[in-house]
Short mmCIF file of C-alpha atoms in Angstrom, two decimals:
data_model
loop_
_atom_site.label_atom_id
_atom_site.label_comp_id
_atom_site.label_asym_id
_atom_site.label_seq_id
_atom_site.Cartn_x
_atom_site.Cartn_y
_atom_site.Cartn_z
CA MET Y 1 77.48 150.75 133.87
CA SER Y 2 76.96 152.10 137.40
CA ILE Y 3 79.45 154.53 138.93
CA LYS Y 4 81.04 152.97 142.01
CA ILE Y 5 80.87 155.37 144.93
CA ALA Y 6 81.90 155.31 148.57
CA ILE Y 7 80.36 157.47 151.29
CA ASN Y 8 82.44 158.98 154.08
CA GLY Y 9 80.07 160.10 156.84
CA PHE Y 10 76.67 158.40 156.99
CA GLY Y 11 74.68 161.24 158.54
CA ARG Y 12 71.73 163.15 157.08
CA ILE Y 13 73.29 163.77 153.67
CA GLY Y 14 75.32 160.57 153.53
CA ARG Y 15 72.23 158.41 153.98
CA LEU Y 16 70.30 160.42 151.40
CA VAL Y 17 73.21 160.02 148.98
CA PHE Y 18 72.68 156.27 149.43
CA ARG Y 19 68.95 156.62 148.75
CA ARG Y 20 69.47 158.75 145.67
CA ALA Y 21 72.11 156.36 144.35
CA VAL Y 22 69.61 153.52 144.57
CA GLU Y 23 66.69 155.50 143.18
CA SER Y 24 68.63 156.89 140.21
CA GLY Y 25 70.14 153.55 139.22
CA GLU Y 26 73.26 155.43 138.07
CA PHE Y 27 75.45 154.64 141.08
CA GLU Y 28 76.49 151.66 143.14
CA VAL Y 29 77.45 152.26 146.77
CA VAL Y 30 80.37 149.90 147.38
CA ALA Y 31 81.53 151.02 150.85
CA ILE Y 32 80.73 153.33 153.76
CA ASN Y 33 82.94 154.87 156.42
CA ASP Y 34 81.42 156.11 159.68
CA LEU Y 35 82.37 155.91 163.34
CA SER Y 36 78.94 154.54 164.32
CA SER Y 37 77.94 150.88 164.33
CA ALA Y 38 76.60 149.11 161.26
CA ALA Y 39 73.48 148.25 163.27
CA ASN Y 40 72.66 151.88 164.02
CA LEU Y 41 73.45 153.01 160.49
CA ALA Y 42 71.24 150.33 158.93
CA TYR Y 43 68.38 151.33 161.23
CA LEU Y 44 68.71 155.02 160.30
CA LEU Y 45 68.98 154.18 156.60
CA LYS Y 46 65.63 152.39 156.76
CA TYR Y 47 63.73 154.74 159.09
CA ASP Y 48 63.92 158.49 158.46
CA SER Y 49 61.76 160.99 160.36
CA ALA Y 50 61.95 163.62 157.62
CA GLN Y 51 62.07 161.61 154.39
CA GLY Y 52 60.03 158.59 155.45
CA VAL Y 53 60.68 154.85 155.50
CA PHE Y 54 62.99 153.55 152.75
CA LYS Y 55 60.37 151.21 151.34
CA GLY Y 56 60.75 148.37 148.87
CA HIS Y 57 64.15 147.21 150.04
CA GLU Y 58 65.50 144.63 152.48
CA ILE Y 59 67.91 146.32 154.88
CA SER Y 60 69.81 144.41 157.55
CA HIS Y 61 73.32 144.24 158.98
CA ASP Y 62 76.00 142.16 160.59
CA ASP Y 63 78.92 143.32 162.73
CA ASN Y 64 80.76 145.26 160.03
CA ASN Y 65 78.40 145.47 157.07
CA ILE Y 66 75.09 146.84 155.90
CA ILE Y 67 73.23 144.22 153.88
CA PHE Y 68 71.06 145.93 151.27
CA ASP Y 69 68.80 143.75 149.13
CA GLY Y 70 71.18 140.87 149.78
CA ARG Y 71 74.27 142.85 148.79
CA ILE Y 72 76.99 143.22 151.43
CA ILE Y 73 78.31 146.78 151.83
CA PRO Y 74 81.29 147.07 154.20
CA VAL Y 75 81.20 149.72 156.92
CA TYR Y 76 84.63 150.98 157.96
CA SER Y 77 85.34 153.08 161.05
CA GLU Y 78 88.45 155.09 160.24
CA LYS Y 79 89.01 158.64 161.49
CA ASN Y 80 91.61 159.51 158.85
CA PRO Y 81 90.49 159.48 155.19
CA ALA Y 82 93.92 158.19 154.13
CA ASP Y 83 93.37 155.05 156.23
CA ILE Y 84 90.08 154.00 154.62
CA PRO Y 85 90.63 151.00 152.28
CA TRP Y 86 88.39 152.26 149.47
CA ASP Y 87 90.64 150.55 146.93
CA LYS Y 88 89.59 147.16 148.29
CA ASN Y 89 86.06 147.87 147.06
CA GLU Y 90 87.07 149.55 143.79
CA ALA Y 91 85.38 152.83 144.73
CA GLU Y 92 85.76 155.39 141.95
CA LEU Y 93 84.27 158.49 143.59
CA VAL Y 94 84.11 159.37 147.29
CA MET Y 95 81.18 161.38 148.59
CA GLU Y 96 82.75 163.32 151.49
CA CYS Y 97 79.75 163.85 153.78
CA THR Y 98 81.25 164.19 157.25
CA GLY Y 99 81.33 167.99 157.23
CA ARG Y 100 84.82 167.74 158.73
CA PHE Y 101 87.11 167.47 155.70
CA ARG Y 102 86.40 170.67 153.81
CA THR Y 103 89.73 171.55 152.22
CA LYS Y 104 91.34 170.29 149.05
CA ASP Y 105 94.17 168.72 151.04
CA SER Y 106 92.10 167.01 153.74
CA ALA Y 107 89.41 165.69 151.39
CA GLY Y 108 92.08 164.86 148.82
CA ALA Y 109 93.44 162.22 151.18
CA HIS Y 110 90.75 159.93 149.76
CA LEU Y 111 92.41 160.01 146.33
CA GLY Y 112 94.58 157.14 145.18
CA GLY Y 113 94.18 153.62 143.90
CA SER Y 114 90.72 153.21 142.44
CA VAL Y 115 89.50 156.60 143.75
CA LYS Y 116 89.70 159.25 141.05
CA GLY Y 117 87.51 162.01 142.48
CA VAL Y 118 86.08 163.46 145.70
CA ILE Y 119 83.01 165.65 146.16
CA ILE Y 120 82.47 167.54 149.43
CA SER Y 121 78.84 167.94 150.53
CA ALA Y 122 79.47 171.26 152.25
CA PRO Y 123 81.01 174.67 151.58
CA ALA Y 124 84.79 174.34 151.33
CA ASP Y 125 87.73 176.69 151.61
CA LYS Y 126 88.48 179.20 148.85
CA ASP Y 127 91.15 176.99 147.29
CA THR Y 128 88.68 174.19 146.58
CA PRO Y 129 86.69 174.56 143.33
CA THR Y 130 82.99 175.02 144.08
CA PHE Y 131 80.21 174.04 141.71
CA VAL Y 132 76.42 174.29 141.68
CA TYR Y 133 75.01 171.95 139.08
CA GLY Y 134 73.32 173.89 136.29
CA VAL Y 135 74.92 177.19 137.30
CA ASN Y 136 78.67 176.85 136.76
CA SER Y 137 79.02 173.09 136.38
CA ASP Y 138 79.89 173.55 132.70
CA GLU Y 139 83.29 174.77 133.96
CA LEU Y 140 84.11 171.42 135.62
CA THR Y 141 87.09 169.69 133.99
CA SER Y 142 89.01 166.44 134.40
CA GLU Y 143 91.59 168.41 136.41
CA ASP Y 144 89.02 169.03 139.16
CA THR Y 145 89.46 165.91 141.26
CA VAL Y 146 88.41 167.45 144.61
CA VAL Y 147 85.43 169.78 144.50
CA SER Y 148 82.71 171.20 146.72
CA GLY Y 149 79.00 170.98 145.92
CA ALA Y 150 78.44 174.18 147.97
CA SER Y 151 75.60 174.36 150.51
CA CYS Y 152 71.90 173.56 150.23
CA THR Y 153 71.05 177.27 150.38
CA THR Y 154 73.57 178.20 147.68
CA ASN Y 155 72.07 175.47 145.48
CA CYS Y 156 68.70 177.21 145.84
CA LEU Y 157 69.91 180.79 145.57
CA ALA Y 158 72.33 180.39 142.65
CA PRO Y 159 69.91 179.11 139.96
CA VAL Y 160 67.44 181.90 140.77
CA MET Y 161 70.16 184.54 140.70
CA LYS Y 162 71.53 183.16 137.44
CA VAL Y 163 68.14 183.66 135.76
CA LEU Y 164 67.67 187.15 137.20
CA ASP Y 165 71.15 188.34 136.28
CA GLU Y 166 71.20 186.88 132.77
CA ASN Y 167 67.79 188.32 131.93
CA PHE Y 168 67.72 191.64 133.78
CA GLY Y 169 71.11 192.34 135.39
CA VAL Y 170 71.35 192.28 139.19
CA GLU Y 171 72.69 195.38 140.95
CA GLY Y 172 72.63 193.85 144.42
CA GLY Y 173 70.43 192.76 147.26
CA PHE Y 174 69.74 190.80 150.41
CA MET Y 175 68.56 187.27 151.05
CA THR Y 176 67.06 185.59 154.08
CA THR Y 177 66.85 181.84 154.25
CA VAL Y 178 64.07 180.62 156.52
CA HIS Y 179 65.76 177.34 157.27
CA ALA Y 180 64.71 174.10 158.94
CA TYR Y 181 66.74 173.22 162.02
CA THR Y 182 69.76 170.96 161.52
CA ASN Y 183 71.92 168.73 163.69
CA ASP Y 184 74.41 171.49 164.46
CA GLN Y 185 71.68 172.90 166.73
CA THR Y 186 70.42 171.55 170.04
CA ASN Y 187 67.17 170.17 171.45
CA LEU Y 188 67.53 172.10 174.72
CA ASP Y 189 69.50 175.21 175.64
CA MET Y 190 73.21 174.48 175.93
CA VAL Y 191 76.60 176.10 175.39
CA LYS Y 192 77.57 176.96 171.80
CA GLU Y 193 80.64 179.18 172.06
CA LYS Y 194 80.86 180.01 168.33
CA ASP Y 195 77.23 181.08 168.07
CA PHE Y 196 75.33 181.57 171.33
CA ARG Y 197 71.90 181.57 169.69
CA ARG Y 198 72.50 178.24 167.93
CA GLY Y 199 72.71 176.83 171.43
CA ARG Y 200 69.06 177.65 172.08
CA ALA Y 201 66.35 174.98 171.79
CA SER Y 202 65.82 174.40 168.07
CA ALA Y 203 62.20 173.22 168.25
CA ALA Y 204 61.07 176.10 170.46
CA ASN Y 205 62.58 179.17 168.82
CA ILE Y 206 63.06 181.20 165.67
CA ILE Y 207 66.83 181.61 165.73
CA PRO Y 208 68.63 184.34 163.74
CA THR Y 209 72.06 183.20 162.66
CA THR Y 210 74.58 183.51 159.86
CA THR Y 211 74.66 181.95 156.42
CA GLY Y 212 77.54 181.80 154.01
CA ALA Y 213 75.25 181.35 151.02
CA ALA Y 214 75.30 184.95 149.81
CA LYS Y 215 79.10 185.10 150.05
CA ALA Y 216 79.50 181.67 148.46
CA LEU Y 217 77.32 182.81 145.57
CA SER Y 218 80.31 184.65 144.11
CA LEU Y 219 82.21 181.35 143.90
CA VAL Y 220 79.74 180.10 141.30
CA LEU Y 221 78.59 183.46 139.92
CA PRO Y 222 81.69 185.71 140.12
CA LYS Y 223 79.75 188.79 138.96
CA MET Y 224 77.87 188.70 142.27
CA LYS Y 225 80.98 189.32 144.39
CA GLY Y 226 80.24 192.11 146.86
CA ARG Y 227 76.66 192.51 145.63
CA MET Y 228 74.79 190.17 147.99
CA HIS Y 229 74.45 189.69 151.73
CA GLY Y 230 72.14 187.63 153.85
CA ILE Y 231 71.13 185.96 157.09
CA SER Y 232 69.49 182.73 158.16
CA MET Y 233 66.46 182.29 160.39
CA ARG Y 234 66.42 178.76 161.80
CA VAL Y 235 62.82 177.73 162.47
CA PRO Y 236 61.10 174.78 164.20
CA VAL Y 237 60.47 172.55 161.17
CA ILE Y 238 62.31 169.30 160.49
CA ASP Y 239 62.87 169.89 156.77
CA GLY Y 240 61.87 172.26 153.97
CA SER Y 241 63.36 175.75 153.71
CA VAL Y 242 62.82 178.89 151.66
CA VAL Y 243 64.97 181.73 150.31
CA ASP Y 244 63.39 185.18 150.51
CA LEU Y 245 65.32 187.35 148.06
CA THR Y 246 65.09 191.15 147.66
CA ILE Y 247 67.15 192.75 144.90
CA THR Y 248 67.52 195.74 142.65
CA LEU Y 249 67.96 195.26 138.90
CA ASN Y 250 69.61 197.27 136.15
CA ASN Y 251 66.32 197.74 134.34
CA LYS Y 252 62.70 198.12 135.38
CA VAL Y 253 60.68 194.94 135.07
CA THR Y 254 57.18 193.60 135.64
CA ILE Y 255 56.03 190.63 137.69
CA GLU Y 256 55.11 188.86 134.47
CA GLU Y 257 58.59 189.35 133.03
CA ILE Y 258 60.24 187.92 136.15
CA ASN Y 259 57.91 184.91 136.25
CA ASN Y 260 58.18 184.25 132.53
CA ALA Y 261 61.99 184.23 132.73
CA MET Y 262 61.86 181.71 135.57
CA LYS Y 263 59.36 179.52 133.75
CA GLU Y 264 61.41 179.50 130.57
CA ALA Y 265 64.61 178.61 132.45
CA SER Y 266 62.82 175.79 134.28
CA GLU Y 267 61.88 174.28 130.92
CA THR Y 268 65.23 174.80 129.17
CA ASN Y 269 68.75 175.33 130.54
CA LEU Y 270 67.76 174.76 134.20
CA LYS Y 271 65.34 171.90 133.62
CA GLY Y 272 65.58 169.49 136.55
CA VAL Y 273 67.41 172.08 138.66
CA LEU Y 274 64.79 174.83 138.95
CA GLU Y 275 61.09 174.06 139.28
CA TYR Y 276 58.44 176.67 138.49
CA SER Y 277 55.23 176.53 140.53
CA ASP Y 278 51.98 178.51 140.55
CA ASP Y 279 50.79 176.59 143.62
CA LEU Y 280 50.35 177.94 147.15
CA LEU Y 281 53.16 176.06 148.86
CA VAL Y 282 54.20 175.49 152.47
CA SER Y 283 57.40 173.93 153.75
CA SER Y 284 56.12 170.35 154.13
CA ASP Y 285 55.12 170.34 150.45
CA ILE Y 286 58.80 170.63 149.55
CA ILE Y 287 60.01 167.54 151.42
CA GLY Y 288 61.15 165.01 148.83
CA SER Y 289 61.63 167.59 146.07
CA THR Y 290 64.46 166.68 143.71
CA TYR Y 291 65.06 170.29 142.60
CA GLY Y 292 67.71 172.68 143.83
CA ALA Y 293 65.09 175.46 143.90
CA VAL Y 294 61.30 175.64 143.57
CA PHE Y 295 60.30 179.11 142.41
CA GLU Y 296 56.82 180.17 143.62
CA SER Y 297 55.38 182.60 141.09
CA ASN Y 298 52.61 184.06 143.23
CA GLN Y 299 55.15 185.42 145.71
CA THR Y 300 56.87 187.72 143.21
CA ILE Y 301 56.47 191.31 144.42
CA ILE Y 302 57.66 194.59 142.89
CA LEU Y 303 57.83 197.91 144.73
CA ASP Y 304 58.20 201.08 142.66
CA ASN Y 305 59.59 203.68 145.05
CA PRO Y 306 58.59 207.35 144.62
CA ASP Y 307 62.27 208.14 143.96
CA GLY Y 308 62.16 205.87 140.91
CA LYS Y 309 64.01 202.95 142.49
CA GLN Y 310 62.45 199.53 141.94
CA TYR Y 311 62.74 196.67 144.42
CA VAL Y 312 62.02 193.07 143.44
CA LYS Y 313 61.19 190.28 145.89
CA VAL Y 314 61.05 186.60 144.90
CA LEU Y 315 60.65 183.38 146.85
CA ALA Y 316 62.24 179.98 146.18
CA TRP Y 317 61.69 176.84 148.24
CA TYR Y 318 64.11 173.95 148.67
CA ASP Y 319 64.36 170.63 150.43
CA ASN Y 320 67.56 171.41 152.28
CA GLU Y 321 68.24 167.68 152.58
CA TYR Y 322 66.98 165.75 149.56
CA GLY Y 323 66.88 168.55 147.00
CA TYR Y 324 70.47 169.36 147.85
CA THR Y 325 71.43 165.69 147.67
CA CYS Y 326 69.96 165.41 144.17
CA GLN Y 327 71.99 168.42 143.05
CA PHE Y 328 75.07 166.89 144.67
CA MET Y 329 74.56 163.61 142.82
CA ARG Y 330 74.06 165.38 139.49
CA LEU Y 331 77.46 166.93 140.06
CA ALA Y 332 78.87 163.50 140.93
CA LYS Y 333 77.61 162.06 137.66
CA LEU Y 334 79.13 164.96 135.74
CA MET Y 335 82.47 164.46 137.50
CA ALA Y 336 82.38 160.77 136.60
CA GLU Y 337 81.84 161.71 132.97
CA LYS Y 338 84.74 164.17 133.01
CA LEU Y 339 86.99 161.51 134.57
CA ASN Y 340 85.89 158.92 131.97
CA LEU Y 341 84.37 156.65 134.61
CA VAL Y 342 81.24 156.13 132.50
#
């Protein structure tokens, strides 16, 4: 039996949630809420500049509905989550994809009637439980009815750090995400009061900015609190990002030991979450990846300092759109199981 989901916010992640729901066969999208027209949303669902045309399906619309393979999916246009009539469509889980409702209280306004759980597709406040599937998702319980799926970068960083810490013990380190531009940036230079550089033309610049991924890591791996820091470099690619991680470990290791640990994890406890690759990858190769992280073995570097200190550098790719969405939907399925919806 399919899990009935509703999507609030039909932007980049919301539309990919729809795609993944269809492709997995485990979910049924019963309703959408977005302030844009059904016509525009149907068009963007079918045609996607990063992920390609949504082939093999008939997609049309009328005034207030998207019609997908003959099935009518209502499109509401409510600003307040509490006003969306999800109950009318028997939605069981709400995928909160607006980026606006990122607290337990605000996202929790979806709860009630048929809706038993809400998952936020963005980092949330500290009072909202945060989970990365495969990392700390075993801690999810039926009491967790409003949760965050963290960020795309945290979903890449956390599985890699889990393997490194469990096998070798992580002292600390720095990460840089070389990140595709996103829609919180601009095409041409314009005012961005919170972050001046994010206001610079996204397709013409490498833009240093902040990332909360290193800090958020401690929400899913508490041992990492205070041990990691990082920055983001926004670059002129439409999709496909990479985490460059430099750390120190408790014990000296070899490149082979690092790579072997990653390979083993990719075939066992992190299967489907972490991919191991010996290939020479570039960012466009990652578009469409279903993994949270793609570890590239030939980029593992170890520096043995003359003072005896050892530095380890590893690289992990991620589709910051679709890979994240797949992780998000794995968490959604797990929540449905905990809530006895399947």
